PDB file of C-alpha atoms and ligand atoms in Angstrom:
ATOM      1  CA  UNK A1226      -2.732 -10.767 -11.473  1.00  0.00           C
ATOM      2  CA  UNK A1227      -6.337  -9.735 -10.905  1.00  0.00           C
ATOM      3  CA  UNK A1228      -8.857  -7.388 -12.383  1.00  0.00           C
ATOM      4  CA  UNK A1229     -11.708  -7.237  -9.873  1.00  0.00           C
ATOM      5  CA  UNK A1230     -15.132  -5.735 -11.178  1.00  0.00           C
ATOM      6  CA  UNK A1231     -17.607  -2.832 -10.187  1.00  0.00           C
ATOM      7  CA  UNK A1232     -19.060  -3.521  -7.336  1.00  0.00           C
ATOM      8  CA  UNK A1233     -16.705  -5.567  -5.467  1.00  0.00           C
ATOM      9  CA  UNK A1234     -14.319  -2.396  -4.769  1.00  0.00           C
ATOM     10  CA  UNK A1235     -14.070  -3.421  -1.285  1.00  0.00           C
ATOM     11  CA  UNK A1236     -12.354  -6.698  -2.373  1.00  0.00           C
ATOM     12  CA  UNK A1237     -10.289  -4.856  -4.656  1.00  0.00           C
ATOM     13  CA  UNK A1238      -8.547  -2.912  -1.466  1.00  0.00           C
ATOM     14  CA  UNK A1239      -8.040  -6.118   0.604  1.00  0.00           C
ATOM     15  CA  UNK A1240      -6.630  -7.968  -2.310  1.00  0.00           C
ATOM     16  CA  UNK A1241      -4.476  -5.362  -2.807  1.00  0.00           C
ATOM     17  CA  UNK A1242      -3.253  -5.287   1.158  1.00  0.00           C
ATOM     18  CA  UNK A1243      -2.195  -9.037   0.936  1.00  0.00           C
ATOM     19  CA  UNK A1244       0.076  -7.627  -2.157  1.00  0.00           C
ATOM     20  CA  UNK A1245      -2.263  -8.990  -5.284  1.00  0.00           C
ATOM     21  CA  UNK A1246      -1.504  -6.410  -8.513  1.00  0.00           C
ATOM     22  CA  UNK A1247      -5.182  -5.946  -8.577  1.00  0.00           C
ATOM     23  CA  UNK A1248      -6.745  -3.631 -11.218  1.00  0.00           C
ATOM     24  CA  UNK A1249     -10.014  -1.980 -10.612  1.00  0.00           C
ATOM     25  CA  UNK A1250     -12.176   0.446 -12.557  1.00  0.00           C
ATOM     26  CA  UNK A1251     -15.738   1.246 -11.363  1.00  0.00           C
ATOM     27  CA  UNK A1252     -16.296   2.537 -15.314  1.00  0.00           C
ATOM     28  CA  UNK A1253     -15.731   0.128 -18.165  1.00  0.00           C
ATOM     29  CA  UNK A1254     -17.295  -1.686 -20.719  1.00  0.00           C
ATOM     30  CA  UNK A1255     -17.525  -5.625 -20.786  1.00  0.00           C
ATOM     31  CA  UNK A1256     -15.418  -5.456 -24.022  1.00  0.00           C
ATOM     32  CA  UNK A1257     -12.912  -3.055 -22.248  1.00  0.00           C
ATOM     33  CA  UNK A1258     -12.790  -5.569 -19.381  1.00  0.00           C
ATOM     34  CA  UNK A1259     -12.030  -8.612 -21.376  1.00  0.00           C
ATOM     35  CA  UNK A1260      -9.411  -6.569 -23.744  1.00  0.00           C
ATOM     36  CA  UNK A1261      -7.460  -5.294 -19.983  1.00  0.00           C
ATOM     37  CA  UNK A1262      -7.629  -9.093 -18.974  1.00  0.00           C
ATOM     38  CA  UNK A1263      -6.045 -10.595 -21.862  1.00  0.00           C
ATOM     39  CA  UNK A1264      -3.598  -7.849 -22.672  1.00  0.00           C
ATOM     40  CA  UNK A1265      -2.365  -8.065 -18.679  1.00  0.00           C
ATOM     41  CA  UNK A1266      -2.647 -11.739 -18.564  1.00  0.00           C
ATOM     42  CA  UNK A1267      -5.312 -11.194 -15.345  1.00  0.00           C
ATOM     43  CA  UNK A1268      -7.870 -12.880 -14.180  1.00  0.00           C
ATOM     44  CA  UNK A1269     -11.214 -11.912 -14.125  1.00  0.00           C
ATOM     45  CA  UNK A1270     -13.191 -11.432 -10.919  1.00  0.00           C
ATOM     46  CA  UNK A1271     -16.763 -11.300 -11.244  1.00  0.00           C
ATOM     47  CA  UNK A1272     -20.068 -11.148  -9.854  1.00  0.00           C
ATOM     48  CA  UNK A1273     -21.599 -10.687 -13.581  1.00  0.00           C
ATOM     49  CA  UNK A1274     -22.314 -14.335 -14.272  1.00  0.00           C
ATOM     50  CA  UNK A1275     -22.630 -13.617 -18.163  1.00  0.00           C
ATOM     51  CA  UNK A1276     -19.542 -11.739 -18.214  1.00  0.00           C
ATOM     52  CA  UNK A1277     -17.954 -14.719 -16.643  1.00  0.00           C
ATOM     53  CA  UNK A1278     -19.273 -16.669 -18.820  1.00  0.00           C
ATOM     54  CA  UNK A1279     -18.004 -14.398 -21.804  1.00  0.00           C
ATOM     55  CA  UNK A1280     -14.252 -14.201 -20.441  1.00  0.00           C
ATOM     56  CA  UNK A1281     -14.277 -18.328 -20.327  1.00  0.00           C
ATOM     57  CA  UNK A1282     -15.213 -18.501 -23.642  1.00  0.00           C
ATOM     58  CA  UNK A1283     -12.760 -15.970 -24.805  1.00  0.00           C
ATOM     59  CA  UNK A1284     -10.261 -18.339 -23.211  1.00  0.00           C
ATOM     60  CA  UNK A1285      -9.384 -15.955 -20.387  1.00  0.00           C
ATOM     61  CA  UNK A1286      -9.100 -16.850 -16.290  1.00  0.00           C
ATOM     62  CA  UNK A1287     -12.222 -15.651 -14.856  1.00  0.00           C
ATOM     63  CA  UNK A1288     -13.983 -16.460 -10.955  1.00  0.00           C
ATOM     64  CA  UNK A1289     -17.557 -15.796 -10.258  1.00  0.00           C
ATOM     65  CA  UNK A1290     -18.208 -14.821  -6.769  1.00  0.00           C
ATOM     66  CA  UNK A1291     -21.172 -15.520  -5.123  1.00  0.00           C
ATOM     67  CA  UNK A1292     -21.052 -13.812  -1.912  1.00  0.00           C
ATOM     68  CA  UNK A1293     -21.979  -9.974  -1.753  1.00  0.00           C
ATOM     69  CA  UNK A1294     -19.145  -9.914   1.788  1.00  0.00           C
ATOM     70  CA  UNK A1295     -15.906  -9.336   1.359  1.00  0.00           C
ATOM     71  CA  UNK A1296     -14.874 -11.541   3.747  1.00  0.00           C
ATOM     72  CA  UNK A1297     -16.684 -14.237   2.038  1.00  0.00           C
ATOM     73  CA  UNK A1298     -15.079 -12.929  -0.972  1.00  0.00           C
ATOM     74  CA  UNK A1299     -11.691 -13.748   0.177  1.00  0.00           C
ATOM     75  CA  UNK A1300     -12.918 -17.031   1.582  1.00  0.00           C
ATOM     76  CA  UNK A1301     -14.377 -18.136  -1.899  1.00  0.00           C
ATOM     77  CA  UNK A1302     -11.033 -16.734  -3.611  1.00  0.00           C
ATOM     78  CA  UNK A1303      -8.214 -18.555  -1.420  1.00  0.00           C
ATOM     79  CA  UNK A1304     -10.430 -22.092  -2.281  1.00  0.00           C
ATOM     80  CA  UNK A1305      -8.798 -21.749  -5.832  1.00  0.00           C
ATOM     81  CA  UNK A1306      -5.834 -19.549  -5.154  1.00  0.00           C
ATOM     82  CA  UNK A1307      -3.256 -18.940  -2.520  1.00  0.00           C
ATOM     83  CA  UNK A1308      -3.820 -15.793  -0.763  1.00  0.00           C
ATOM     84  CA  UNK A1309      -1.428 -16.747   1.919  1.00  0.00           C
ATOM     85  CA  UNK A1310       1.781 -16.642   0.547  1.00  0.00           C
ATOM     86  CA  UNK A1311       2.076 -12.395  -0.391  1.00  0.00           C
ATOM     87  CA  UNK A1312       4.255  -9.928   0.432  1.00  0.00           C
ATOM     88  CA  UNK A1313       2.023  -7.670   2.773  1.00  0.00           C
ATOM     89  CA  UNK A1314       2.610  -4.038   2.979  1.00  0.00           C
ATOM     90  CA  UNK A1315       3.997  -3.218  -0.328  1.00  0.00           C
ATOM     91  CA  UNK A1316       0.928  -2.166  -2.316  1.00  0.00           C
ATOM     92  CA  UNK A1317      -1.287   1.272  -2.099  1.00  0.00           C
ATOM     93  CA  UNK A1318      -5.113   0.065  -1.495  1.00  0.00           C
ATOM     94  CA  UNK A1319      -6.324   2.911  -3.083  1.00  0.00           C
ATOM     95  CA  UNK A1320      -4.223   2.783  -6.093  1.00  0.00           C
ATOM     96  CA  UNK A1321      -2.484  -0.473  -6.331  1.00  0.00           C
ATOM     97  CA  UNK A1322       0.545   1.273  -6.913  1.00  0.00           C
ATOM     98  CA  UNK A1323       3.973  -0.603  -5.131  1.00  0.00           C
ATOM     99  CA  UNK A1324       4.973   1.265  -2.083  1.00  0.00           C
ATOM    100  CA  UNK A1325       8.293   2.581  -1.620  1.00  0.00           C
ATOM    101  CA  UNK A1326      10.236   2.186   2.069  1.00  0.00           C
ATOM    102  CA  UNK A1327      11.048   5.636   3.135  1.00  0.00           C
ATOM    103  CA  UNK A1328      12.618   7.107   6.203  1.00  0.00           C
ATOM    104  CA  UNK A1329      11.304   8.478   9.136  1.00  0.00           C
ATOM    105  CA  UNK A1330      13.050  11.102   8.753  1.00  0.00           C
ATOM    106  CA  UNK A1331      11.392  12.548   5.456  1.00  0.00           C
ATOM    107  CA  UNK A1332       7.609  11.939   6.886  1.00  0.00           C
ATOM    108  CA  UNK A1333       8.064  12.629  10.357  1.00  0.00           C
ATOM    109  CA  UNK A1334       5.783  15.882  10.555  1.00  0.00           C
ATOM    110  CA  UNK A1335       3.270  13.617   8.941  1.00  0.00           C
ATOM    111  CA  UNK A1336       2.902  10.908  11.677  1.00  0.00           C
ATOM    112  CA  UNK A1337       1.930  10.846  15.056  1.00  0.00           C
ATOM    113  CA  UNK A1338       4.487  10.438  18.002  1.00  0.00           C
ATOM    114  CA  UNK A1339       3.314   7.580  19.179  1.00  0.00           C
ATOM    115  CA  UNK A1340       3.487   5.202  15.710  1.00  0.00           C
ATOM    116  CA  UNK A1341       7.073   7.184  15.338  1.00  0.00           C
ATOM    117  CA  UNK A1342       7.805   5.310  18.789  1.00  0.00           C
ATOM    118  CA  UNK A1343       6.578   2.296  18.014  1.00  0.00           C
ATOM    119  CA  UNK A1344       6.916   1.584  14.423  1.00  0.00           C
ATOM    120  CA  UNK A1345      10.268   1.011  12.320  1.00  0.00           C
ATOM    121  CA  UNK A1346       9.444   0.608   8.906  1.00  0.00           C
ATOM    122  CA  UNK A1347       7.282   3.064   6.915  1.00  0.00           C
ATOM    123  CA  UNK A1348       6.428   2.945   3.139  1.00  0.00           C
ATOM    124  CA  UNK A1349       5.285   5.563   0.770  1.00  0.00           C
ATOM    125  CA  UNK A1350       2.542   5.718  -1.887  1.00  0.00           C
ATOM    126  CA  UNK A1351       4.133   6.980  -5.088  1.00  0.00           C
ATOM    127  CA  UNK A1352       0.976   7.734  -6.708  1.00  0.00           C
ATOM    128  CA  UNK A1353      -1.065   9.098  -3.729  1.00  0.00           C
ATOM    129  CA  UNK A1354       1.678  10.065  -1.344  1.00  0.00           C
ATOM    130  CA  UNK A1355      -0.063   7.890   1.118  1.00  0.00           C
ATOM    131  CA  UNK A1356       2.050   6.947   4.243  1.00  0.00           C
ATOM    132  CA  UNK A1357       1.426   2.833   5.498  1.00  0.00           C
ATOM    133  CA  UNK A1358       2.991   1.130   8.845  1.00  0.00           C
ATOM    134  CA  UNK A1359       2.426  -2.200  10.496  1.00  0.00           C
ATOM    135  CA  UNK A1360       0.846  -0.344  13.135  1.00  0.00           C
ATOM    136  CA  UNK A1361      -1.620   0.987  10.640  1.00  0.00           C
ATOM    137  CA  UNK A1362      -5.136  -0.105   9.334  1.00  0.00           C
ATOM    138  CA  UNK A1363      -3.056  -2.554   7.352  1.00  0.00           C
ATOM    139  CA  UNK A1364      -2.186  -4.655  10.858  1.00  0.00           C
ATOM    140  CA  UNK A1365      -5.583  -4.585  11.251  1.00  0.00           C
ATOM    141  CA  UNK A1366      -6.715  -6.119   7.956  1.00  0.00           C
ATOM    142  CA  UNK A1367      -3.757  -8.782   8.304  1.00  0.00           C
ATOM    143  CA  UNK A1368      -5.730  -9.827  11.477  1.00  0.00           C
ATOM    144  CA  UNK A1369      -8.749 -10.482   9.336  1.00  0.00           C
ATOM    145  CA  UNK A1370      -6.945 -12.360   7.163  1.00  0.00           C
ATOM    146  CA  UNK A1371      -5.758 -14.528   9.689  1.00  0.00           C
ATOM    147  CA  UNK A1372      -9.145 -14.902  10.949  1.00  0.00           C
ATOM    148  CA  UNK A1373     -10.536 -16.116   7.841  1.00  0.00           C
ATOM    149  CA  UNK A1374      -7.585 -18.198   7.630  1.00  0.00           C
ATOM    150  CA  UNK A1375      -5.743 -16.795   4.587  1.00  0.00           C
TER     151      UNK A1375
HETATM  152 ZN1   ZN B2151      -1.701   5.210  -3.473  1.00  0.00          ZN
END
């Protein structure tokens, strides 16, 4: 879906929480960039206007931001495509990876009582091993979102 650029890693995460396959590498070249995009059929997300410019005229998707906030980000993003409509909770921030529902029962040593009482549905990083819940940071970003209106 999306291959964010250095420097907007923070927007890479929250993309990622509203379920976006978003790619991210804080090391690559311009012409590594362009070759990811059009081999995974992604669009560029860019704060490089000349690399924008570069990935339009190599006929690939590409959308300069112009904010340096990542809410703003998201703002400027959902006026050309719909952020609302994602499956939330089923991709790793860190890695992008899908997560993988998982019972209690094989994490329970690995989170606290309280979420165990209150929480239902857990999911597991496969890359990172990473454990998500409503309950978690990821409730709390979904509130964002639904600040900004996304
Ligand atoms: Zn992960």
């Amino acid at each position: 879906m999306f291959f964010v650029d250095r420097m907007l890693g923070r927007l890479a995460r929250k993309l990622r929480l509203l379920g976006f396959d978003t790619l991210y590498l804080a090391q690559a070249s311009e012409e590594q960039i362009l070759q990811l995009c059009k081999q995974s059929n992604r669009t560029l997300i860019t704060r490089d206007r000349a690399l924008h410019m570069r990935a339009l005229k190599n006929g690939l998707s590409s959308h300069l931001i112009r904010s340096d906030n990542w809410k703003e980000q998201l703002v400027e993003l959902s006026s050309r495509f719909d952020l609302s409509n994602t499956e939330r909770l089923k991709r790793c921030s860190l890695c992008n990876a899908q997560l993988i529902p998982i019972s209690i029962d094989e994490i329970r040593h690995r989170v606290p009582l309280y979420v165990q009482n209150t929480q239902s549905e857990f999911f597991v990083c496969p890359v990172c091993d990473r454990i998500y819940w409503a309950g978690s940071h990821v409730q709390h970003a979904i509130e964002e979102f639904r600040r900004l209106g996304i």
